[in-house]
Amino acid sequence: MREAVKNNWNLGPMGMDRVPVPYRFYGQDSNGPEPVVPWKEGLDALRAGSPQLHPYPGWDGMRETLGAFMDSLPAAPAGSTWVPGQGWRLQHAQTASETTRAPGVSAKAARSRSTTAPDGPRRRPSGGPATPPPAPGAAPQQERGRGHGR
């Protein structure tokens, strides 16, 4: 996160060379040189139309939480995680299966998978024509179907 904040390409177009300290949203008030952005009104309108957002804090709570996070980012210990309301916490060491597993795969499922045998061939949908395997040295065939050029 520190690297993302340091190299944020949005800062230049906003006329900033770094994130403000103490942190404030771009255009959150009329104290800066930039135009005022109606953040509170926009968030209130978004929350009003989305019941899933009702449990989340309003503008003042979000601004305070994000500001505290951004202000503490430069001093955060390496390898730590931000926990809202608690600050920075060091992460526990992860097992090899947790650090190398695919997104969406639980730690239990990752531990139960064999690491020595490769995954088997993917199944083709039934009902389609069977295609013979390519001849040695032939160019690979392009897959067709959802997400493959249609």
mmCIF file of N, CA, C and O in Angstrom, residues 39-137:
data_model
loop_
_atom_site.group_PDB
_atom_site.id
_atom_site.type_symbol
_atom_site.label_atom_id
_atom_site.label_comp_id
_atom_site.label_asym_id
_atom_site.label_seq_id
_atom_site.Cartn_x
_atom_site.Cartn_y
_atom_site.Cartn_z
ATOM 1 N N TRP A 39 -18.597 15.031 -1.501
ATOM 2 C CA TRP A 39 -18.409 13.644 -1.087
ATOM 3 C C TRP A 39 -19.526 13.155 -0.173
ATOM 4 O O TRP A 39 -20.065 12.073 -0.352
ATOM 5 N N LYS A 40 -19.856 13.949 0.853
ATOM 6 C CA LYS A 40 -20.874 13.532 1.832
ATOM 7 C C LYS A 40 -22.208 13.309 1.148
ATOM 8 O O LYS A 40 -22.851 12.286 1.360
ATOM 9 N N GLU A 41 -22.614 14.243 0.306
ATOM 10 C CA GLU A 41 -23.898 14.117 -0.376
ATOM 11 C C GLU A 41 -23.904 12.894 -1.300
ATOM 12 O O GLU A 41 -24.890 12.170 -1.396
ATOM 13 N N GLY A 42 -22.783 12.663 -1.989
ATOM 14 C CA GLY A 42 -22.686 11.504 -2.869
ATOM 15 C C GLY A 42 -22.758 10.197 -2.100
ATOM 16 O O GLY A 42 -23.448 9.261 -2.508
ATOM 17 N N LEU A 43 -22.059 10.130 -0.960
ATOM 18 C CA LEU A 43 -22.097 8.922 -0.149
ATOM 19 C C LEU A 43 -23.486 8.709 0.435
ATOM 20 O O LEU A 43 -23.997 7.590 0.447
ATOM 21 N N ASP A 44 -24.114 9.786 0.909
ATOM 22 C CA ASP A 44 -25.469 9.657 1.459
ATOM 23 C C ASP A 44 -26.430 9.131 0.398
ATOM 24 O O ASP A 44 -27.267 8.268 0.675
ATOM 25 N N ALA A 45 -26.324 9.620 -0.830
ATOM 26 C CA ALA A 45 -27.202 9.166 -1.910
ATOM 27 C C ALA A 45 -26.918 7.698 -2.256
ATOM 28 O O ALA A 45 -27.854 6.917 -2.489
ATOM 29 N N LEU A 46 -25.641 7.316 -2.276
ATOM 30 C CA LEU A 46 -25.276 5.938 -2.571
ATOM 31 C C LEU A 46 -25.805 4.998 -1.495
ATOM 32 O O LEU A 46 -26.385 3.952 -1.793
ATOM 33 N N ARG A 47 -25.632 5.367 -0.234
ATOM 34 C CA ARG A 47 -26.111 4.533 0.875
ATOM 35 C C ARG A 47 -27.625 4.427 0.884
ATOM 36 O O ARG A 47 -28.175 3.370 1.178
ATOM 37 N N ALA A 48 -28.318 5.517 0.555
ATOM 38 C CA ALA A 48 -29.780 5.498 0.555
ATOM 39 C C ALA A 48 -30.321 4.520 -0.484
ATOM 40 O O ALA A 48 -31.348 3.879 -0.259
ATOM 41 N N GLY A 49 -29.646 4.384 -1.607
ATOM 42 C CA GLY A 49 -30.099 3.494 -2.662
ATOM 43 C C GLY A 49 -29.557 2.084 -2.577
ATOM 44 O O GLY A 49 -29.881 1.256 -3.417
ATOM 45 N N SER A 50 -28.724 1.783 -1.595
ATOM 46 C CA SER A 50 -28.106 0.458 -1.480
ATOM 47 C C SER A 50 -28.241 -0.066 -0.055
ATOM 48 O O SER A 50 -27.419 0.279 0.810
ATOM 49 N N PRO A 51 -29.251 -0.890 0.217
ATOM 50 C CA PRO A 51 -29.429 -1.418 1.578
ATOM 51 C C PRO A 51 -28.188 -2.144 2.099
ATOM 52 O O PRO A 51 -27.943 -2.151 3.303
ATOM 53 N N GLN A 52 -27.381 -2.721 1.190
ATOM 54 C CA GLN A 52 -26.174 -3.430 1.632
ATOM 55 C C GLN A 52 -25.176 -2.484 2.292
ATOM 56 O O GLN A 52 -24.321 -2.908 3.058
ATOM 57 N N LEU A 53 -25.248 -1.190 1.983
ATOM 58 C CA LEU A 53 -24.299 -0.232 2.540
ATOM 59 C C LEU A 53 -24.759 0.377 3.857
ATOM 60 O O LEU A 53 -23.992 1.078 4.508
ATOM 61 N N HIS A 54 -26.008 0.134 4.266
ATOM 62 C CA HIS A 54 -26.525 0.747 5.492
ATOM 63 C C HIS A 54 -25.703 0.429 6.739
ATOM 64 O O HIS A 54 -25.541 1.306 7.591
ATOM 65 N N PRO A 55 -25.172 -0.794 6.901
ATOM 66 C CA PRO A 55 -24.380 -1.076 8.108
ATOM 67 C C PRO A 55 -23.049 -0.316 8.169
ATOM 68 O O PRO A 55 -22.445 -0.216 9.226
ATOM 69 N N TYR A 56 -22.581 0.185 7.037
ATOM 70 C CA TYR A 56 -21.295 0.880 7.018
ATOM 71 C C TYR A 56 -21.445 2.290 7.575
ATOM 72 O O TYR A 56 -22.520 2.876 7.530
ATOM 73 N N PRO A 57 -20.346 2.840 8.088
ATOM 74 C CA PRO A 57 -20.432 4.189 8.672
ATOM 75 C C PRO A 57 -20.748 5.247 7.625
ATOM 76 O O PRO A 57 -20.515 5.054 6.431
ATOM 77 N N GLY A 58 -21.264 6.363 8.107
ATOM 78 C CA GLY A 58 -21.547 7.503 7.234
ATOM 79 C C GLY A 58 -20.260 8.224 6.872
ATOM 80 O O GLY A 58 -19.147 7.770 7.169
ATOM 81 N N TRP A 59 -20.403 9.375 6.233
ATOM 82 C CA TRP A 59 -19.256 10.130 5.725
ATOM 83 C C TRP A 59 -18.239 10.455 6.812
ATOM 84 O O TRP A 59 -17.047 10.219 6.636
ATOM 85 N N ASP A 60 -18.687 10.995 7.941
ATOM 86 C CA ASP A 60 -17.735 11.398 8.983
ATOM 87 C C ASP A 60 -16.949 10.203 9.517
ATOM 88 O O ASP A 60 -15.734 10.292 9.727
ATOM 89 N N GLY A 61 -17.620 9.071 9.729
ATOM 90 C CA GLY A 61 -16.935 7.874 10.217
ATOM 91 C C GLY A 61 -15.948 7.328 9.202
ATOM 92 O O GLY A 61 -14.836 6.928 9.550
ATOM 93 N N MET A 62 -16.354 7.321 7.928
ATOM 94 C CA MET A 62 -15.448 6.828 6.887
ATOM 95 C C MET A 62 -14.249 7.751 6.729
ATOM 96 O O MET A 62 -13.117 7.287 6.592
ATOM 97 N N ARG A 63 -14.489 9.038 6.754
ATOM 98 C CA ARG A 63 -13.399 10.006 6.607
ATOM 99 C C ARG A 63 -12.414 9.871 7.756
ATOM 100 O O ARG A 63 -11.193 9.875 7.558
ATOM 101 N N GLU A 64 -12.928 9.695 8.976
ATOM 102 C CA GLU A 64 -12.056 9.552 10.142
ATOM 103 C C GLU A 64 -11.238 8.265 10.065
ATOM 104 O O GLU A 64 -10.028 8.273 10.292
ATOM 105 N N THR A 65 -11.887 7.156 9.698
ATOM 106 C CA THR A 65 -11.193 5.875 9.619
ATOM 107 C C THR A 65 -10.139 5.883 8.523
ATOM 108 O O THR A 65 -8.994 5.463 8.733
ATOM 109 N N LEU A 66 -10.514 6.360 7.339
ATOM 110 C CA LEU A 66 -9.549 6.392 6.233
ATOM 111 C C LEU A 66 -8.418 7.369 6.527
ATOM 112 O O LEU A 66 -7.256 7.092 6.224
ATOM 113 N N GLY A 67 -8.741 8.506 7.130
ATOM 114 C CA GLY A 67 -7.703 9.474 7.493
ATOM 115 C C GLY A 67 -6.705 8.886 8.475
ATOM 116 O O GLY A 67 -5.488 9.066 8.325
ATOM 117 N N ALA A 68 -7.208 8.156 9.481
ATOM 118 C CA ALA A 68 -6.312 7.524 10.461
ATOM 119 C C ALA A 68 -5.415 6.498 9.780
ATOM 120 O O ALA A 68 -4.218 6.409 10.059
ATOM 121 N N PHE A 69 -5.996 5.730 8.857
ATOM 122 C CA PHE A 69 -5.209 4.741 8.119
ATOM 123 C C PHE A 69 -4.114 5.421 7.302
ATOM 124 O O PHE A 69 -2.945 5.052 7.372
ATOM 125 N N MET A 70 -4.487 6.417 6.514
ATOM 126 C CA MET A 70 -3.517 7.082 5.649
ATOM 127 C C MET A 70 -2.433 7.799 6.451
ATOM 128 O O MET A 70 -1.269 7.771 6.066
ATOM 129 N N ASP A 71 -2.816 8.419 7.549
ATOM 130 C CA ASP A 71 -1.832 9.129 8.366
ATOM 131 C C ASP A 71 -0.831 8.174 9.011
ATOM 132 O O ASP A 71 0.327 8.531 9.238
ATOM 133 N N SER A 72 -1.264 6.949 9.312
ATOM 134 C CA SER A 72 -0.369 5.997 9.973
ATOM 135 C C SER A 72 0.414 5.136 8.984
ATOM 136 O O SER A 72 1.336 4.421 9.385
ATOM 137 N N LEU A 73 0.075 5.216 7.699
ATOM 138 C CA LEU A 73 0.716 4.357 6.703
ATOM 139 C C LEU A 73 2.241 4.470 6.665
ATOM 140 O O LEU A 73 2.933 3.450 6.636
ATOM 141 N N PRO A 74 2.820 5.666 6.700
ATOM 142 C CA PRO A 74 4.293 5.736 6.640
ATOM 143 C C PRO A 74 4.991 5.047 7.809
ATOM 144 O O PRO A 74 6.113 4.580 7.673
ATOM 145 N N ALA A 75 4.337 4.976 8.983
ATOM 146 C CA ALA A 75 4.973 4.376 10.151
ATOM 147 C C ALA A 75 4.549 2.928 10.374
ATOM 148 O O ALA A 75 4.951 2.321 11.358
ATOM 149 N N ALA A 76 3.768 2.358 9.481
ATOM 150 C CA ALA A 76 3.281 0.985 9.659
ATOM 151 C C ALA A 76 4.434 -0.003 9.605
ATOM 152 O O ALA A 76 5.307 0.100 8.749
ATOM 153 N N PRO A 77 4.447 -0.964 10.525
ATOM 154 C CA PRO A 77 5.507 -1.974 10.495
ATOM 155 C C PRO A 77 5.415 -2.820 9.224
ATOM 156 O O PRO A 77 4.323 -3.106 8.739
ATOM 157 N N ALA A 78 6.543 -3.222 8.690
ATOM 158 C CA ALA A 78 6.563 -4.083 7.503
ATOM 159 C C ALA A 78 5.839 -5.386 7.814
ATOM 160 O O ALA A 78 5.988 -5.940 8.899
ATOM 161 N N GLY A 79 5.034 -5.853 6.877
ATOM 162 C CA GLY A 79 4.310 -7.106 7.053
ATOM 163 C C GLY A 79 3.075 -6.998 7.912
ATOM 164 O O GLY A 79 2.513 -8.007 8.319
ATOM 165 N N SER A 80 2.635 -5.792 8.204
ATOM 166 C CA SER A 80 1.474 -5.629 9.066
ATOM 167 C C SER A 80 0.210 -5.410 8.254
ATOM 168 O O SER A 80 0.260 -5.114 7.066
ATOM 169 N N THR A 81 -0.929 -5.569 8.914
ATOM 170 C CA THR A 81 -2.238 -5.397 8.299
ATOM 171 C C THR A 81 -3.019 -4.387 9.119
ATOM 172 O O THR A 81 -2.995 -4.416 10.350
ATOM 173 N N TRP A 82 -3.750 -3.505 8.422
ATOM 174 C CA TRP A 82 -4.580 -2.512 9.101
ATOM 175 C C TRP A 82 -5.895 -3.147 9.497
ATOM 176 O O TRP A 82 -6.576 -3.766 8.680
ATOM 177 N N VAL A 83 -6.265 -3.010 10.770
ATOM 178 C CA VAL A 83 -7.546 -3.489 11.271
ATOM 179 C C VAL A 83 -8.317 -2.257 11.733
ATOM 180 O O VAL A 83 -7.899 -1.608 12.699
ATOM 181 N N PRO A 84 -9.406 -1.882 11.017
ATOM 182 C CA PRO A 84 -10.156 -0.672 11.407
ATOM 183 C C PRO A 84 -10.559 -0.709 12.876
ATOM 184 O O PRO A 84 -11.016 -1.722 13.391
ATOM 185 N N GLY A 85 -10.348 0.391 13.544
ATOM 186 C CA GLY A 85 -10.661 0.501 14.960
ATOM 187 C C GLY A 85 -9.579 -0.028 15.879
ATOM 188 O O GLY A 85 -9.623 0.188 17.080
ATOM 189 N N GLN A 86 -8.605 -0.750 15.327
ATOM 190 C CA GLN A 86 -7.537 -1.331 16.150
ATOM 191 C C GLN A 86 -6.149 -0.900 15.707
ATOM 192 O O GLN A 86 -5.204 -1.014 16.465
ATOM 193 N N GLY A 87 -6.020 -0.449 14.462
ATOM 194 C CA GLY A 87 -4.715 -0.026 13.965
ATOM 195 C C GLY A 87 -3.976 -1.149 13.276
ATOM 196 O O GLY A 87 -4.574 -2.068 12.745
ATOM 197 N N TRP A 88 -2.643 -1.084 13.294
ATOM 198 C CA TRP A 88 -1.795 -2.038 12.584
ATOM 199 C C TRP A 88 -1.543 -3.268 13.425
ATOM 200 O O TRP A 88 -1.248 -3.180 14.607
ATOM 201 N N ARG A 89 -1.660 -4.435 12.807
ATOM 202 C CA ARG A 89 -1.387 -5.713 13.457
ATOM 203 C C ARG A 89 -0.450 -6.502 12.566
ATOM 204 O O ARG A 89 -0.627 -6.551 11.347
ATOM 205 N N LEU A 90 0.544 -7.154 13.183
ATOM 206 C CA LEU A 90 1.455 -8.000 12.406
ATOM 207 C C LEU A 90 0.711 -9.253 11.987
ATOM 208 O O LEU A 90 -0.046 -9.831 12.758
ATOM 209 N N GLN A 91 0.940 -9.681 10.733
ATOM 210 C CA GLN A 91 0.299 -10.886 10.222
ATOM 211 C C GLN A 91 1.008 -12.104 10.776
ATOM 212 O O GLN A 91 2.219 -12.088 11.000
ATOM 213 N N HIS A 92 0.248 -13.163 10.970
ATOM 214 C CA HIS A 92 0.842 -14.430 11.374
ATOM 215 C C HIS A 92 1.495 -15.054 10.153
ATOM 216 O O HIS A 92 1.074 -14.844 9.030
ATOM 217 N N ALA A 93 2.533 -15.838 10.374
ATOM 218 C CA ALA A 93 3.201 -16.518 9.261
ATOM 219 C C ALA A 93 2.205 -17.445 8.582
ATOM 220 O O ALA A 93 1.471 -18.161 9.237
ATOM 221 N N GLN A 94 2.187 -17.429 7.255
ATOM 222 C CA GLN A 94 1.292 -18.285 6.493
ATOM 223 C C GLN A 94 2.028 -19.541 6.068
ATOM 224 O O GLN A 94 3.232 -19.528 5.864
ATOM 225 N N THR A 95 1.261 -20.613 5.935
ATOM 226 C CA THR A 95 1.868 -21.841 5.440
ATOM 227 C C THR A 95 2.081 -21.696 3.945
ATOM 228 O O THR A 95 1.486 -20.842 3.300
ATOM 229 N N ALA A 96 2.919 -22.547 3.385
ATOM 230 C CA ALA A 96 3.212 -22.478 1.952
ATOM 231 C C ALA A 96 1.947 -22.652 1.132
ATOM 232 O O ALA A 96 1.755 -21.999 0.115
ATOM 233 N N SER A 97 1.024 -23.528 1.567
ATOM 234 C CA SER A 97 -0.197 -23.744 0.788
ATOM 235 C C SER A 97 -1.084 -22.516 0.812
ATOM 236 O O SER A 97 -1.821 -22.266 -0.126
ATOM 237 N N GLU A 98 -1.049 -21.710 1.875
ATOM 238 C CA GLU A 98 -1.866 -20.507 1.945
ATOM 239 C C GLU A 98 -1.300 -19.396 1.076
ATOM 240 O O GLU A 98 -2.037 -18.623 0.507
ATOM 241 N N THR A 99 0.011 -19.325 0.953
ATOM 242 C CA THR A 99 0.596 -18.238 0.177
ATOM 243 C C THR A 99 0.601 -18.514 -1.305
ATOM 244 O O THR A 99 0.657 -17.593 -2.094
ATOM 245 N N THR A 100 0.534 -19.793 -1.718
ATOM 246 C CA THR A 100 0.613 -20.103 -3.134
ATOM 247 C C THR A 100 -0.705 -20.575 -3.726
ATOM 248 O O THR A 100 -0.765 -20.887 -4.895
ATOM 249 N N ARG A 101 -1.763 -20.633 -2.936
ATOM 250 C CA ARG A 101 -3.021 -21.143 -3.471
ATOM 251 C C ARG A 101 -3.693 -20.123 -4.373
ATOM 252 O O ARG A 101 -3.444 -18.931 -4.269
ATOM 253 N N ALA A 102 -4.534 -20.619 -5.234
ATOM 254 C CA ALA A 102 -5.276 -19.759 -6.151
ATOM 255 C C ALA A 102 -6.339 -18.982 -5.387
ATOM 256 O O ALA A 102 -6.829 -19.446 -4.363
ATOM 257 N N PRO A 103 -6.704 -17.785 -5.883
ATOM 258 C CA PRO A 103 -7.761 -17.025 -5.218
ATOM 259 C C PRO A 103 -9.041 -17.846 -5.147
ATOM 260 O O PRO A 103 -9.396 -18.556 -6.077
ATOM 261 N N GLY A 104 -9.726 -17.775 -4.017
ATOM 262 C CA GLY A 104 -10.981 -18.487 -3.855
ATOM 263 C C GLY A 104 -10.827 -19.918 -3.379
ATOM 264 O O GLY A 104 -11.807 -20.598 -3.146
ATOM 265 N N VAL A 105 -9.590 -20.399 -3.198
ATOM 266 C CA VAL A 105 -9.365 -21.753 -2.713
ATOM 267 C C VAL A 105 -9.082 -21.660 -1.220
ATOM 268 O O VAL A 105 -8.190 -20.938 -0.793
ATOM 269 N N SER A 106 -9.860 -22.374 -0.422
ATOM 270 C CA SER A 106 -9.670 -22.314 1.024
ATOM 271 C C SER A 106 -8.339 -22.958 1.402
ATOM 272 O O SER A 106 -7.774 -23.757 0.655
ATOM 273 N N ALA A 107 -7.862 -22.612 2.596
ATOM 274 C CA ALA A 107 -6.601 -23.186 3.073
ATOM 275 C C ALA A 107 -6.731 -24.696 3.204
ATOM 276 O O ALA A 107 -5.805 -25.443 2.881
ATOM 277 N N LYS A 108 -7.890 -25.177 3.675
ATOM 278 C CA LYS A 108 -8.101 -26.620 3.823
ATOM 279 C C LYS A 108 -8.032 -27.316 2.465
ATOM 280 O O LYS A 108 -7.382 -28.337 2.317
ATOM 281 N N ALA A 109 -8.704 -26.730 1.462
ATOM 282 C CA ALA A 109 -8.676 -27.321 0.126
ATOM 283 C C ALA A 109 -7.267 -27.280 -0.451
ATOM 284 O O ALA A 109 -6.833 -28.221 -1.101
ATOM 285 N N ALA A 110 -6.531 -26.203 -0.198
ATOM 286 C CA ALA A 110 -5.174 -26.090 -0.717
ATOM 287 C C ALA A 110 -4.271 -27.143 -0.091
ATOM 288 O O ALA A 110 -3.433 -27.733 -0.761
ATOM 289 N N ARG A 111 -4.452 -27.402 1.217
ATOM 290 C CA ARG A 111 -3.626 -28.411 1.884
ATOM 291 C C ARG A 111 -3.952 -29.817 1.394
ATOM 292 O O ARG A 111 -3.094 -30.687 1.371
ATOM 293 N N SER A 112 -5.208 -30.063 1.002
ATOM 294 C CA SER A 112 -5.599 -31.406 0.581
ATOM 295 C C SER A 112 -5.198 -31.715 -0.852
ATOM 296 O O SER A 112 -5.179 -32.863 -1.257
ATOM 297 N N ARG A 113 -4.863 -30.696 -1.645
ATOM 298 C CA ARG A 113 -4.462 -30.924 -3.037
ATOM 299 C C ARG A 113 -3.043 -31.461 -3.084
ATOM 300 O O ARG A 113 -2.180 -31.056 -2.323
ATOM 301 N N SER A 114 -2.816 -32.344 -4.004
ATOM 302 C CA SER A 114 -1.473 -32.880 -4.200
ATOM 303 C C SER A 114 -0.610 -31.803 -4.835
ATOM 304 O O SER A 114 -1.042 -31.110 -5.742
ATOM 305 N N THR A 115 0.601 -31.660 -4.362
ATOM 306 C CA THR A 115 1.512 -30.688 -4.967
ATOM 307 C C THR A 115 2.465 -31.355 -5.941
ATOM 308 O O THR A 115 3.255 -30.685 -6.578
ATOM 309 N N THR A 116 2.398 -32.692 -6.030
ATOM 310 C CA THR A 116 3.321 -33.381 -6.923
ATOM 311 C C THR A 116 2.666 -33.809 -8.230
ATOM 312 O O THR A 116 3.329 -33.925 -9.236
ATOM 313 N N ALA A 117 1.365 -34.074 -8.224
ATOM 314 C CA ALA A 117 0.684 -34.509 -9.449
ATOM 315 C C ALA A 117 0.011 -33.309 -10.107
ATOM 316 O O ALA A 117 -0.671 -32.546 -9.443
ATOM 317 N N PRO A 118 0.210 -33.138 -11.411
ATOM 318 C CA PRO A 118 -0.445 -32.009 -12.078
ATOM 319 C C PRO A 118 -1.947 -32.243 -12.159
ATOM 320 O O PRO A 118 -2.415 -33.368 -12.053
ATOM 321 N N ASP A 119 -2.683 -31.148 -12.322
ATOM 322 C CA ASP A 119 -4.124 -31.266 -12.504
ATOM 323 C C ASP A 119 -4.396 -32.073 -13.758
ATOM 324 O O ASP A 119 -3.658 -32.010 -14.730
ATOM 325 N N GLY A 120 -5.471 -32.832 -13.749
ATOM 326 C CA GLY A 120 -5.851 -33.636 -14.913
ATOM 327 C C GLY A 120 -6.350 -32.740 -16.036
ATOM 328 O O GLY A 120 -6.498 -31.528 -15.879
ATOM 329 N N PRO A 121 -6.637 -33.339 -17.201
ATOM 330 C CA PRO A 121 -7.121 -32.540 -18.329
ATOM 331 C C PRO A 121 -8.486 -31.950 -18.004
ATOM 332 O O PRO A 121 -9.261 -32.515 -17.255
ATOM 333 N N ARG A 122 -8.749 -30.796 -18.582
ATOM 334 C CA ARG A 122 -10.043 -30.155 -18.375
ATOM 335 C C ARG A 122 -11.095 -30.912 -19.170
ATOM 336 O O ARG A 122 -10.841 -31.342 -20.281
ATOM 337 N N ARG A 123 -12.261 -31.048 -18.596
ATOM 338 C CA ARG A 123 -13.349 -31.730 -19.283
ATOM 339 C C ARG A 123 -13.964 -30.801 -20.296
ATOM 340 O O ARG A 123 -14.132 -29.624 -20.057
ATOM 341 N N ARG A 124 -14.304 -31.341 -21.431
ATOM 342 C CA ARG A 124 -15.005 -30.569 -22.451
ATOM 343 C C ARG A 124 -16.496 -30.684 -22.184
ATOM 344 O O ARG A 124 -16.960 -31.703 -21.704
ATOM 345 N N PRO A 125 -17.279 -29.652 -22.532
ATOM 346 C CA PRO A 125 -18.720 -29.747 -22.360
ATOM 347 C C PRO A 125 -19.262 -30.871 -23.236
ATOM 348 O O PRO A 125 -18.787 -31.101 -24.348
ATOM 349 N N SER A 126 -20.242 -31.605 -22.715
ATOM 350 C CA SER A 126 -20.800 -32.706 -23.483
ATOM 351 C C SER A 126 -21.670 -32.171 -24.613
ATOM 352 O O SER A 126 -22.178 -31.060 -24.549
ATOM 353 N N GLY A 127 -21.852 -32.965 -25.640
ATOM 354 C CA GLY A 127 -22.709 -32.587 -26.746
ATOM 355 C C GLY A 127 -21.968 -31.931 -27.887
ATOM 356 O O GLY A 127 -22.498 -31.785 -28.968
ATOM 357 N N GLY A 128 -20.736 -31.515 -27.696
ATOM 358 C CA GLY A 128 -19.978 -30.866 -28.760
ATOM 359 C C GLY A 128 -19.190 -31.898 -29.534
ATOM 360 O O GLY A 128 -18.995 -33.030 -29.082
ATOM 361 N N PRO A 129 -18.721 -31.534 -30.697
ATOM 362 C CA PRO A 129 -17.922 -32.489 -31.475
ATOM 363 C C PRO A 129 -16.582 -32.726 -30.800
ATOM 364 O O PRO A 129 -15.983 -31.819 -30.244
ATOM 365 N N ALA A 130 -16.155 -33.962 -30.860
ATOM 366 C CA ALA A 130 -14.855 -34.303 -30.289
ATOM 367 C C ALA A 130 -13.779 -33.875 -31.276
ATOM 368 O O ALA A 130 -13.907 -34.061 -32.476
ATOM 369 N N THR A 131 -12.719 -33.290 -30.764
ATOM 370 C CA THR A 131 -11.626 -32.887 -31.638
ATOM 371 C C THR A 131 -10.432 -33.760 -31.325
ATOM 372 O O THR A 131 -10.111 -33.994 -30.166
ATOM 373 N N PRO A 132 -9.773 -34.256 -32.356
ATOM 374 C CA PRO A 132 -8.613 -35.111 -32.117
ATOM 375 C C PRO A 132 -7.456 -34.284 -31.557
ATOM 376 O O PRO A 132 -7.386 -33.080 -31.763
ATOM 377 N N PRO A 133 -6.557 -34.903 -30.847
ATOM 378 C CA PRO A 133 -5.403 -34.158 -30.332
ATOM 379 C C PRO A 133 -4.556 -33.649 -31.494
ATOM 380 O O PRO A 133 -4.519 -34.255 -32.559
ATOM 381 N N PRO A 134 -3.889 -32.517 -31.316
ATOM 382 C CA PRO A 134 -3.084 -31.963 -32.394
ATOM 383 C C PRO A 134 -1.902 -32.871 -32.712
ATOM 384 O O PRO A 134 -1.386 -33.584 -31.856
ATOM 385 N N ALA A 135 -1.483 -32.834 -33.957
ATOM 386 C CA ALA A 135 -0.322 -33.614 -34.384
ATOM 387 C C ALA A 135 0.930 -33.013 -33.761
ATOM 388 O O ALA A 135 0.997 -31.810 -33.513
ATOM 389 N N PRO A 136 1.931 -33.824 -33.496
ATOM 390 C CA PRO A 136 3.177 -33.286 -32.929
ATOM 391 C C PRO A 136 3.744 -32.182 -33.811
ATOM 392 O O PRO A 136 3.808 -32.318 -35.026
ATOM 393 N N GLY A 137 4.098 -31.064 -33.206
ATOM 394 C CA GLY A 137 4.673 -29.934 -33.924
ATOM 395 C C GLY A 137 3.632 -29.005 -34.515
ATOM 396 O O GLY A 137 3.960 -27.963 -35.070
#
